[in-house]
Coordinates of C-alpha atoms in Angstrom, one line a residue:
X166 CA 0.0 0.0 0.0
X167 CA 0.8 3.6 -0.5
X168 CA 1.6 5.6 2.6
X169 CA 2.6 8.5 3.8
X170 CA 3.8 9.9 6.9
X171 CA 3.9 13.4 8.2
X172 CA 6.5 13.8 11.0
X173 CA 9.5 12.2 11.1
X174 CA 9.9 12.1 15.1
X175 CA 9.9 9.4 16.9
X176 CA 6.7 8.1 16.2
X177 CA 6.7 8.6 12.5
X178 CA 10.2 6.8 11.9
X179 CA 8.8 3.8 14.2
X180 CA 5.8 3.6 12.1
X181 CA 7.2 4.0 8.7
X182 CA 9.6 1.6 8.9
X183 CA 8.1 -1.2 10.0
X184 CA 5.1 -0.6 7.7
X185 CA 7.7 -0.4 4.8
X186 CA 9.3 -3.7 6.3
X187 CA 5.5 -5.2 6.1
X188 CA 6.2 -4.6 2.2
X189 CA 4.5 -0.8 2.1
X190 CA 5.5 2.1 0.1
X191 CA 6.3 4.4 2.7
X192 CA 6.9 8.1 2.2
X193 CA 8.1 9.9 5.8
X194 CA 8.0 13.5 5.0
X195 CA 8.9 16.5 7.5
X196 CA 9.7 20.7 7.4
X197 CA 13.1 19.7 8.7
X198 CA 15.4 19.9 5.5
X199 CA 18.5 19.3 7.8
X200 CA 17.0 16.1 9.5
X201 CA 15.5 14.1 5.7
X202 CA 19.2 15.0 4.5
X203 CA 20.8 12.7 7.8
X204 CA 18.1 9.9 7.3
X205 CA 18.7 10.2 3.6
X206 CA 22.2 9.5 4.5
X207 CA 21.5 6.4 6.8
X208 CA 21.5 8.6 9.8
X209 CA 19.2 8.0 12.6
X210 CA 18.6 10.7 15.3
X211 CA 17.1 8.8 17.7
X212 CA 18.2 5.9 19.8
X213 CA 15.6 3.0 19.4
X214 CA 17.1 -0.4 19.7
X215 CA 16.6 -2.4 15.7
X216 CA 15.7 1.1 14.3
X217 CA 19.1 2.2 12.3
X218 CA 18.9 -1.6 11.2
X219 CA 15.0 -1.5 9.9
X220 CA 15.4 2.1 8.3
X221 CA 18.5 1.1 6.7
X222 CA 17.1 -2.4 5.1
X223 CA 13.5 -0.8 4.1
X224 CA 15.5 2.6 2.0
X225 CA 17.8 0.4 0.3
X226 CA 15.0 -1.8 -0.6
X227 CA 13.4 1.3 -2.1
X228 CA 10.0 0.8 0.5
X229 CA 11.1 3.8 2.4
X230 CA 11.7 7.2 1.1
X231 CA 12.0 10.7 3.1
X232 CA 11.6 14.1 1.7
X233 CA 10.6 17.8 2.2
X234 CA 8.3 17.6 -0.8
X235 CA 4.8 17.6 0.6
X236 CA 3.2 17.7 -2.7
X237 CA 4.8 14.8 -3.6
X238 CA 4.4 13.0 -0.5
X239 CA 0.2 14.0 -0.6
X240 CA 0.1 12.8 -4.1
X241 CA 1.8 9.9 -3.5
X242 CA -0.6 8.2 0.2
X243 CA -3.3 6.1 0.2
X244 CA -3.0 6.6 3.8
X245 CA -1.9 9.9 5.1
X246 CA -0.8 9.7 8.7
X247 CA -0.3 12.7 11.1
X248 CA 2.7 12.2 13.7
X249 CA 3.8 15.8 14.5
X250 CA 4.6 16.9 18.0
X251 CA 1.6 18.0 20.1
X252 CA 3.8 20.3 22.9
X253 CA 2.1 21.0 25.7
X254 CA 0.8 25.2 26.4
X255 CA 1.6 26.9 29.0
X256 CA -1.7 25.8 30.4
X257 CA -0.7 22.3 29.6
X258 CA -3.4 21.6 27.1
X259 CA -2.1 20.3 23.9
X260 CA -1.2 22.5 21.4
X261 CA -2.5 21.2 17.9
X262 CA -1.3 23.7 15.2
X263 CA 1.2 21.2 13.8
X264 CA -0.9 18.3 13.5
X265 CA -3.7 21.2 12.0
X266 CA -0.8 22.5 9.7
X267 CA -0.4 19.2 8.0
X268 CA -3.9 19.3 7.6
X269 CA -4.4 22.0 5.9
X270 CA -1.0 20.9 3.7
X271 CA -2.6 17.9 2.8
X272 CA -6.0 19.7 1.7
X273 CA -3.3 22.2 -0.1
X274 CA -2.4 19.4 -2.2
X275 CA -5.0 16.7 -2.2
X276 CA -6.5 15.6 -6.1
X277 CA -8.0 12.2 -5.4
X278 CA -9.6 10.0 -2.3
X279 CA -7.2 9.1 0.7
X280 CA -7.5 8.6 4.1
X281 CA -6.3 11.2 6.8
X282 CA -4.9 9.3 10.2
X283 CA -3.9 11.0 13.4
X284 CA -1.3 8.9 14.9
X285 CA -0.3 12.0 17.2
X286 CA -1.4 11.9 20.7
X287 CA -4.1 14.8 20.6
X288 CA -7.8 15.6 23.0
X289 CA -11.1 14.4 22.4
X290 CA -12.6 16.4 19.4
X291 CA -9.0 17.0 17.7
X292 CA -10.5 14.6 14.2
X293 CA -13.4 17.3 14.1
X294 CA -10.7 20.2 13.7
X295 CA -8.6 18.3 11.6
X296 CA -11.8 17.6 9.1
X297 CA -13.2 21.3 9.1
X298 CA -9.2 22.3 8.3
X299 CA -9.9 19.6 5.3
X300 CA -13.1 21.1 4.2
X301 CA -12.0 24.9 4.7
X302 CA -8.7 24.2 2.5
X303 CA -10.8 22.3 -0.2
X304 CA -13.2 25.2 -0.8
X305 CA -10.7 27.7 -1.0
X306 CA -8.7 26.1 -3.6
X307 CA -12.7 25.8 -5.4
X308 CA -11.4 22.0 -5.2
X309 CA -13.8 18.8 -4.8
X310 CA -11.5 15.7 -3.3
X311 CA -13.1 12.9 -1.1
X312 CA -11.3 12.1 2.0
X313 CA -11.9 10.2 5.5
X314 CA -10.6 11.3 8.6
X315 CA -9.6 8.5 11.1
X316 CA -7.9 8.2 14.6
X317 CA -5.7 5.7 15.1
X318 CA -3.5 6.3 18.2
X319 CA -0.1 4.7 19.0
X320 CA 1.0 2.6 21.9
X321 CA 4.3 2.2 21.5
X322 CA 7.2 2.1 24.8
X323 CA 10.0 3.8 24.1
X324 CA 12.8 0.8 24.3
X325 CA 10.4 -1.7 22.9
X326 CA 8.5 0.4 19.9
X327 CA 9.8 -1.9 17.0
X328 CA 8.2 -5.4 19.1
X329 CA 5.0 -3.4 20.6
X330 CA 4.1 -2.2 16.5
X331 CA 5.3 -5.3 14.8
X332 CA 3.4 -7.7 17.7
X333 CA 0.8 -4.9 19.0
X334 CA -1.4 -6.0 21.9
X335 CA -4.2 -4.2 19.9
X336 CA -4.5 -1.7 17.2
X337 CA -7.6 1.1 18.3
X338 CA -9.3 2.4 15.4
X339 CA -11.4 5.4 15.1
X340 CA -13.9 6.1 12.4
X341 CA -17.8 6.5 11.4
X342 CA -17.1 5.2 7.7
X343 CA -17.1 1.6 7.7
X344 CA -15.2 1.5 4.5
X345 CA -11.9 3.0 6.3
X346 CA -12.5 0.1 8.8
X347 CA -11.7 -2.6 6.1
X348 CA -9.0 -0.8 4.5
X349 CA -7.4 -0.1 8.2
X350 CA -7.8 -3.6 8.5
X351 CA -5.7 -4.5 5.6
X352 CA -2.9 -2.2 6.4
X353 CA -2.6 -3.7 9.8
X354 CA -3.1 -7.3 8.4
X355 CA 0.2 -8.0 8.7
X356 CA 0.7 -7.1 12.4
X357 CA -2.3 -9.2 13.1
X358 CA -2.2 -12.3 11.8
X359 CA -1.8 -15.0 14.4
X360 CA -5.9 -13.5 15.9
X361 CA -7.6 -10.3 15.0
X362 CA -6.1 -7.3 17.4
X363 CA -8.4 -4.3 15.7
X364 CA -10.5 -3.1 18.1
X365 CA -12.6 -0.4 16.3
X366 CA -14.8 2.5 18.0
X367 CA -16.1 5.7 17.4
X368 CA -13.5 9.0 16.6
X369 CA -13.8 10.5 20.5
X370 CA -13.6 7.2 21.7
X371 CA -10.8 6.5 19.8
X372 CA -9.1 9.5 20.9
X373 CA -9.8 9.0 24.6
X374 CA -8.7 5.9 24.6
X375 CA -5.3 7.0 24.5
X376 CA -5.2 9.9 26.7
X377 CA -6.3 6.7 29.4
X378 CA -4.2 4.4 28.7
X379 CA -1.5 6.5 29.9
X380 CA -3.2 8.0 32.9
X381 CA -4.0 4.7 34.4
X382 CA -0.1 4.0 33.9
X383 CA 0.8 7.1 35.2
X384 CA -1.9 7.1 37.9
X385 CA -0.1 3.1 38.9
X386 CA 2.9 4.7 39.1
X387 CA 2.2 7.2 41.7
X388 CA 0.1 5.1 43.8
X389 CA 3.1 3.3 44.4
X390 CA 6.0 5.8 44.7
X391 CA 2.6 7.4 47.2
X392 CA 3.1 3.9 49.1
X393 CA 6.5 3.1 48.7
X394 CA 6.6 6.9 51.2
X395 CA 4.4 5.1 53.8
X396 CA 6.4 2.0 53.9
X397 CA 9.1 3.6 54.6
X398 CA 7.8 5.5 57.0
X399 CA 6.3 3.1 58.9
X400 CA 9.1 0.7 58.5
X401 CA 8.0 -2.0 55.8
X402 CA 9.5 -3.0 52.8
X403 CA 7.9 -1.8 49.7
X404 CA 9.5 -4.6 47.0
X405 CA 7.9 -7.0 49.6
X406 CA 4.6 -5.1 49.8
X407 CA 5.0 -5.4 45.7
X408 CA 5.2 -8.9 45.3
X409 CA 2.4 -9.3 47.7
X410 CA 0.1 -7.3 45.6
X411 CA 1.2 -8.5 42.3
X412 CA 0.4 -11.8 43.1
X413 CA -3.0 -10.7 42.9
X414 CA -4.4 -11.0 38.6
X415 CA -6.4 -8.1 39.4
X416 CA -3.7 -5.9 40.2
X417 CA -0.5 -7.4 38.6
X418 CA 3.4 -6.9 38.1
X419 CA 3.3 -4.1 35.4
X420 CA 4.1 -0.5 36.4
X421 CA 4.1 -1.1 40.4
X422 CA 7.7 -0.5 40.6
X423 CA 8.6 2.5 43.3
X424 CA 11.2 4.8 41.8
X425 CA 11.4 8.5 41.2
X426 CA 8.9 9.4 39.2
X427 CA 7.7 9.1 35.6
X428 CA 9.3 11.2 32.9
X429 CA 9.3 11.0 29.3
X430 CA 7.8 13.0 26.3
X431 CA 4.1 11.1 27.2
X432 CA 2.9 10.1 30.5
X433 CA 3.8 14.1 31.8
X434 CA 2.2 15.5 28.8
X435 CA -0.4 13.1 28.3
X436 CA -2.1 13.7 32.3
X437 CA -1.4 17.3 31.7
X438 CA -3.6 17.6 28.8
X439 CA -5.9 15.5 30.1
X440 CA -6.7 17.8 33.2
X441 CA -6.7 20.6 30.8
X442 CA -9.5 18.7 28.6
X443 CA -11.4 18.0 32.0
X444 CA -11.8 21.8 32.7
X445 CA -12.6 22.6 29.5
X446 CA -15.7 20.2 30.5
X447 CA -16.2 21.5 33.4
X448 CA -15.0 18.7 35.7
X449 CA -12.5 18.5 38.1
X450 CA -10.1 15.5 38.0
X451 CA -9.0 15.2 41.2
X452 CA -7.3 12.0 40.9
X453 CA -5.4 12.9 37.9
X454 CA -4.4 16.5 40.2
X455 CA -3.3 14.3 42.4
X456 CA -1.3 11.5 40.2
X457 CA 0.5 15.0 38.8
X458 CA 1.4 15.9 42.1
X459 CA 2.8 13.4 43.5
X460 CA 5.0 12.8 40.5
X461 CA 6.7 16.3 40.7
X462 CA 7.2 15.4 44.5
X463 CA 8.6 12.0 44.1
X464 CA 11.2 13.7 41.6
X465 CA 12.9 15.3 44.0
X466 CA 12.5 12.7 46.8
X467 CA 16.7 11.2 46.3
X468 CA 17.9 15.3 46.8
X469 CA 16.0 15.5 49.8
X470 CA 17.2 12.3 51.2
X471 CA 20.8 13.6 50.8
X472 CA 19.6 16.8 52.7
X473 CA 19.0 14.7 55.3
X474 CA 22.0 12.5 55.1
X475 CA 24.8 15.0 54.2
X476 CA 23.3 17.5 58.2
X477 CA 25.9 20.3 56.8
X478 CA 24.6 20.4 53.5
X479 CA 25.6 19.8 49.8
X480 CA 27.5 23.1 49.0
X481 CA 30.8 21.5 47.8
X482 CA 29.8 18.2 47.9
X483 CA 30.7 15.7 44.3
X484 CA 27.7 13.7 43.5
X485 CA 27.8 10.7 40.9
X486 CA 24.6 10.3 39.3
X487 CA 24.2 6.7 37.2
X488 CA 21.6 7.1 34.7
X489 CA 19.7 10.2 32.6
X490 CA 17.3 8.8 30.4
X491 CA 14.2 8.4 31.7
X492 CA 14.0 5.1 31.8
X493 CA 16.3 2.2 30.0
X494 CA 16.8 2.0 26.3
X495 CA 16.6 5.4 24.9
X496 CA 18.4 8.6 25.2
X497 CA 15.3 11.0 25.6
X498 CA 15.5 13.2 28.4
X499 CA 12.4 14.6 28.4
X500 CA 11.1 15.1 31.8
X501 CA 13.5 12.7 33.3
X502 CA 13.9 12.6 37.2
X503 CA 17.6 13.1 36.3
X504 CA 17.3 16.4 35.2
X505 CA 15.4 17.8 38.4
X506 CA 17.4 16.0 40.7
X507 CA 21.0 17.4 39.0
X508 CA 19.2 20.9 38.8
X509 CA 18.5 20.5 42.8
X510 CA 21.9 19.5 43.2
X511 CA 23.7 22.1 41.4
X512 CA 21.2 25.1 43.2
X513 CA 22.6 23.4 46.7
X514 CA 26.1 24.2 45.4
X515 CA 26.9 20.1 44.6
X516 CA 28.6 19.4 41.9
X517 CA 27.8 16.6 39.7
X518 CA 29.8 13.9 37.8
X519 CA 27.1 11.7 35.7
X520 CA 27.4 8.9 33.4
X521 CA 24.3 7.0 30.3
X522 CA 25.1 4.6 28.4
X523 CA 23.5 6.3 25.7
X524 CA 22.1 9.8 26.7
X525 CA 25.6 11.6 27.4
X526 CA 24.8 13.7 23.7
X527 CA 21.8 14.8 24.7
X528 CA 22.6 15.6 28.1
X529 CA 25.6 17.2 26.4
X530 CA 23.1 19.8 25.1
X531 CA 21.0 20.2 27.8
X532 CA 23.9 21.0 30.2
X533 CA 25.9 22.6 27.5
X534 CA 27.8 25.8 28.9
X535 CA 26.3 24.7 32.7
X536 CA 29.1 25.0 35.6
X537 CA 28.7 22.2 38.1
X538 CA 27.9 19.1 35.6
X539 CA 30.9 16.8 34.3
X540 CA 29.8 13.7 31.7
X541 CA 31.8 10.5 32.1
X542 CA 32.7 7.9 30.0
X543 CA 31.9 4.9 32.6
X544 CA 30.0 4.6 35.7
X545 CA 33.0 4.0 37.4
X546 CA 34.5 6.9 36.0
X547 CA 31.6 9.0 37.5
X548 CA 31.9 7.4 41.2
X549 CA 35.7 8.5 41.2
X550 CA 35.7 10.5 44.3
X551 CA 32.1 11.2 44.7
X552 CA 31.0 12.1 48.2
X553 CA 27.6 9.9 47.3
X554 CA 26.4 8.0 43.8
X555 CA 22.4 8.6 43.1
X556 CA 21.2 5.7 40.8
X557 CA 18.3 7.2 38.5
X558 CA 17.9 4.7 35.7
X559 CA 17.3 1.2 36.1
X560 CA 19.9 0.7 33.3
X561 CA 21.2 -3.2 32.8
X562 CA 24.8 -2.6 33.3
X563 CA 23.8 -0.9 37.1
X564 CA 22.2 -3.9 38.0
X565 CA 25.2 -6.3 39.5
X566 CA 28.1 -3.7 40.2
X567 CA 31.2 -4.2 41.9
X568 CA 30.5 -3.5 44.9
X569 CA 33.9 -3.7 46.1
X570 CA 35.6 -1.6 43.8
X571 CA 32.5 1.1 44.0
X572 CA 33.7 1.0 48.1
X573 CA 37.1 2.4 47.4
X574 CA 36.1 4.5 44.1
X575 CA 33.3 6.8 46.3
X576 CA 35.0 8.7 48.8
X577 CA 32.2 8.1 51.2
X578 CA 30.6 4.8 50.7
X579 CA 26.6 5.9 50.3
X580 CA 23.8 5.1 47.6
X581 CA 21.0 6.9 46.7
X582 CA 19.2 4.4 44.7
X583 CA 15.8 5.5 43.2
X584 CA 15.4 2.2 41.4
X585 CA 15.6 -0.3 44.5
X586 CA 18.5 -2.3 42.3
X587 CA 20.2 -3.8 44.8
X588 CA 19.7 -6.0 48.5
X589 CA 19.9 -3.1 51.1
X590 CA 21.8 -6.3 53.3
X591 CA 24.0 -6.9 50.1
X592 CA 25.3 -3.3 50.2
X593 CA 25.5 -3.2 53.8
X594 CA 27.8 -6.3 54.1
X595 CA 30.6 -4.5 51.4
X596 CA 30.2 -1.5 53.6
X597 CA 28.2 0.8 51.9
X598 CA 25.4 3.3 53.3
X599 CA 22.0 2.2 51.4
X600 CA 19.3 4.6 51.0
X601 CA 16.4 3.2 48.7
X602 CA 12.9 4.0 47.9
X603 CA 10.2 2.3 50.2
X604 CA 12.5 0.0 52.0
X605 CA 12.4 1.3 55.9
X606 CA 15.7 3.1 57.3
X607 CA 18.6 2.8 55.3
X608 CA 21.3 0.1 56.8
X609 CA 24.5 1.9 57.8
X610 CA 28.0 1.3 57.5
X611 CA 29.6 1.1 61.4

């Protein structure tokens, strides 16, 4: 099939390329003449493990293509899928002039019947703007061109996109035309093979169903950072608590896991918007208030831990922070607890000494110029002399340290771990002062 793809992000190279690897002729087209002239060149600027690999084998196959041309690109798309940006306003409501932009550029160039997909994340009545944009550009051009608008959100983990779109756990489709439910169907054919994974609803449904999903992640995710603060304060073991729970089908494993709060470029946006789209309905969501909060508090929860460990304060202090994506398996920063807790740290006077195994370019640019913040090569290289090492990401290689040789690297032996990695009795018996999330009072080194 022919398709085209507007937005050449992160969702829009996912997407294209494994629809070109299903055998599709994908065009991914974007404003960014700079960024089409690196993937032109094999050049890939995000991390996403198999990506370089799929993009690479699909272009020299000829199935994917990337250009600034959107007349070309509109011309050439059965299927014309939106995946801009949707930034969030001041206000935290999403702000949709990209995703209308493309609109009105496909409407701009549009001769004959296609089908007009919002992949983007975007509020609850977002189609019905995107269709009047259609309509509006149409009759100003004194043009007649038959088109369908459809929502048809992603799910995809950053980490995992290439598995979660090439075996999805369901594809949510959004549409009041039956006929763009069978040719939906056939695009996703591919994906869906071994059982039927379309569910199909209507447009606001559709849309909705998005904005949820990530809420009740989010809203997991505080719930147990919220309880992971009562454990410790009443001295029980959160990891225990989280086994005891899990156990139970209702509840399960996923997304229980205390840390230091979600970050990213969805779950923070997505619950922002989503209280923004509750006020403009005039309801209060006082859950989703409250998953938001707690978040931002549970950010900074590591920093204040040190407060209370290091009585004289930071000023002057070295501080090794391991890990600054926000989570494992990409480089995006966005939102990361990393980034609030290093900002704390360098406003107390610390200095800090930080090591990813992949997100050292981008934090290059986000510290760029900033006194205070040193990027190492290794994690070792980071804990060289560090008064205290802060563990942010849950990153594979943090997992089963020397513990030893981390003893007599740190110039005083304490961890701050926000990811509950290790046995608190573990680091206690090589000497080392274990602060965790959840776990009681830390275990300290005579």
């Amino acid at each position: 099939m022919r398709v085209t793809i507007f937005g050449s992000g992160y969702v829009g190279l996912v997407t294209g390329a494994c629809l070109a690897d299903a055998g599709n002729h994908v065009i991914c087209v974007d404003v960014d003449a700079a960024k089409i002239e690196r993937l032109s060149r094999g050049e890939v600027p995000i991390h996403e493990p198999g990506l370089d690999a799929l993009i690479k084998r699909n272009a020299e196959a000829g199935r994917l293509e990337f250009t600034t041309d959107a007349k070309k690109a509109v011309e050439h798309g059965l299927f014309q899928l939106i995946a801009v940006g949707t930034p969030p306003g001041e206000d935290g409501s999403a702000d949709l002039r990209y995703v209308l932009a493309v609109a009105h550029t496909i409407a701009t160039h549009l001769k004959s019947y296609c089908i007009v997909i919002t992949k983007s994340t975007v509020p609850v009545g977002t189609a019905d703007k995107v269709r009047a944009e259609l309509q509006q550009t149409l009759a100003a051009r004194g043009a007649k061109a038959e088109f369908d608008v459809v929502s048809n959100p992603e799910f995809l983990k950053e980490g995992a996109a290439i598995s979660d779109f090439m075996k999805p756990d369901r594809v949510v489709i959004g549409t009041d035309n039956p006929r763009t439910t069978e040719l939906m169907r056939a695009l996703y054919e591919p994906f869906t093979r071994n059982h039927d994974r379309l569910i199909v609803m209507d447009i606001r449904s559709s849309e909705l169903t998005k904005y949820a999903a990530n809420a009740m992640l989010a809203t997991k995710i505080s719930f147990m950072n919220e309880l992971a603060n009562i454990a410790e304060r009443v001295g029980a073991d959160i990891e225990k608590v989280r086994v005891g729970i899990g156990s139970d089908p209702r509840i399960g494993y996923s997304f229980i896991y205390p840390g230091t709060g979600y970050g990213g470029s969805c779950f923070p946006k997505d619950v922002q918007a989503l209280i923004r789209s509750s006020h403009e309905a005039g309801h209060e969501p006082l859950i989703m208030n409250a998953v938001e909060a707690v978040n931002a508090r549970q950010k900074q929860v590591l920093f204040h831990k040190m407060q209370r460990h290091f009585m004289d304060g930071l000023k002057g202090r070295t501080v090794a922070v391991w890990g600054l994506a926000f989570k494992p398996n990409t480089d995006d920063m966005r939102e990361a607890p990393a980034v609030t807790l290093i900002e704390l740290l360098l406003k107390a006077g610390a200095t800090v000494h930080a090591y990813d195994p992949v997100a050292s370019a981008e934090a290059q640019r986000i510290f760029a110029g900033r006194a205070g913040v040193t990027l190492a090569k290794s994690a070792y290289e980071a804990a060289e002399g560090a008064d205290a090492l802060a563990i942010v990401t849950e990153w594979q290689e943090f997992r089963s340290p020397d513990f030893e040789r981390l003893k007599q690297t740190l110039k005083n032996p304490v961890i701050f771990d926000g990811r509950n990695l290790y046995d608190p009795a573990m680091a206690a018996r090589f000497g080392l002062t274990y602060y965790a999330i959840g776990r009681g009072r830390p275990l300290l080194t005579d």
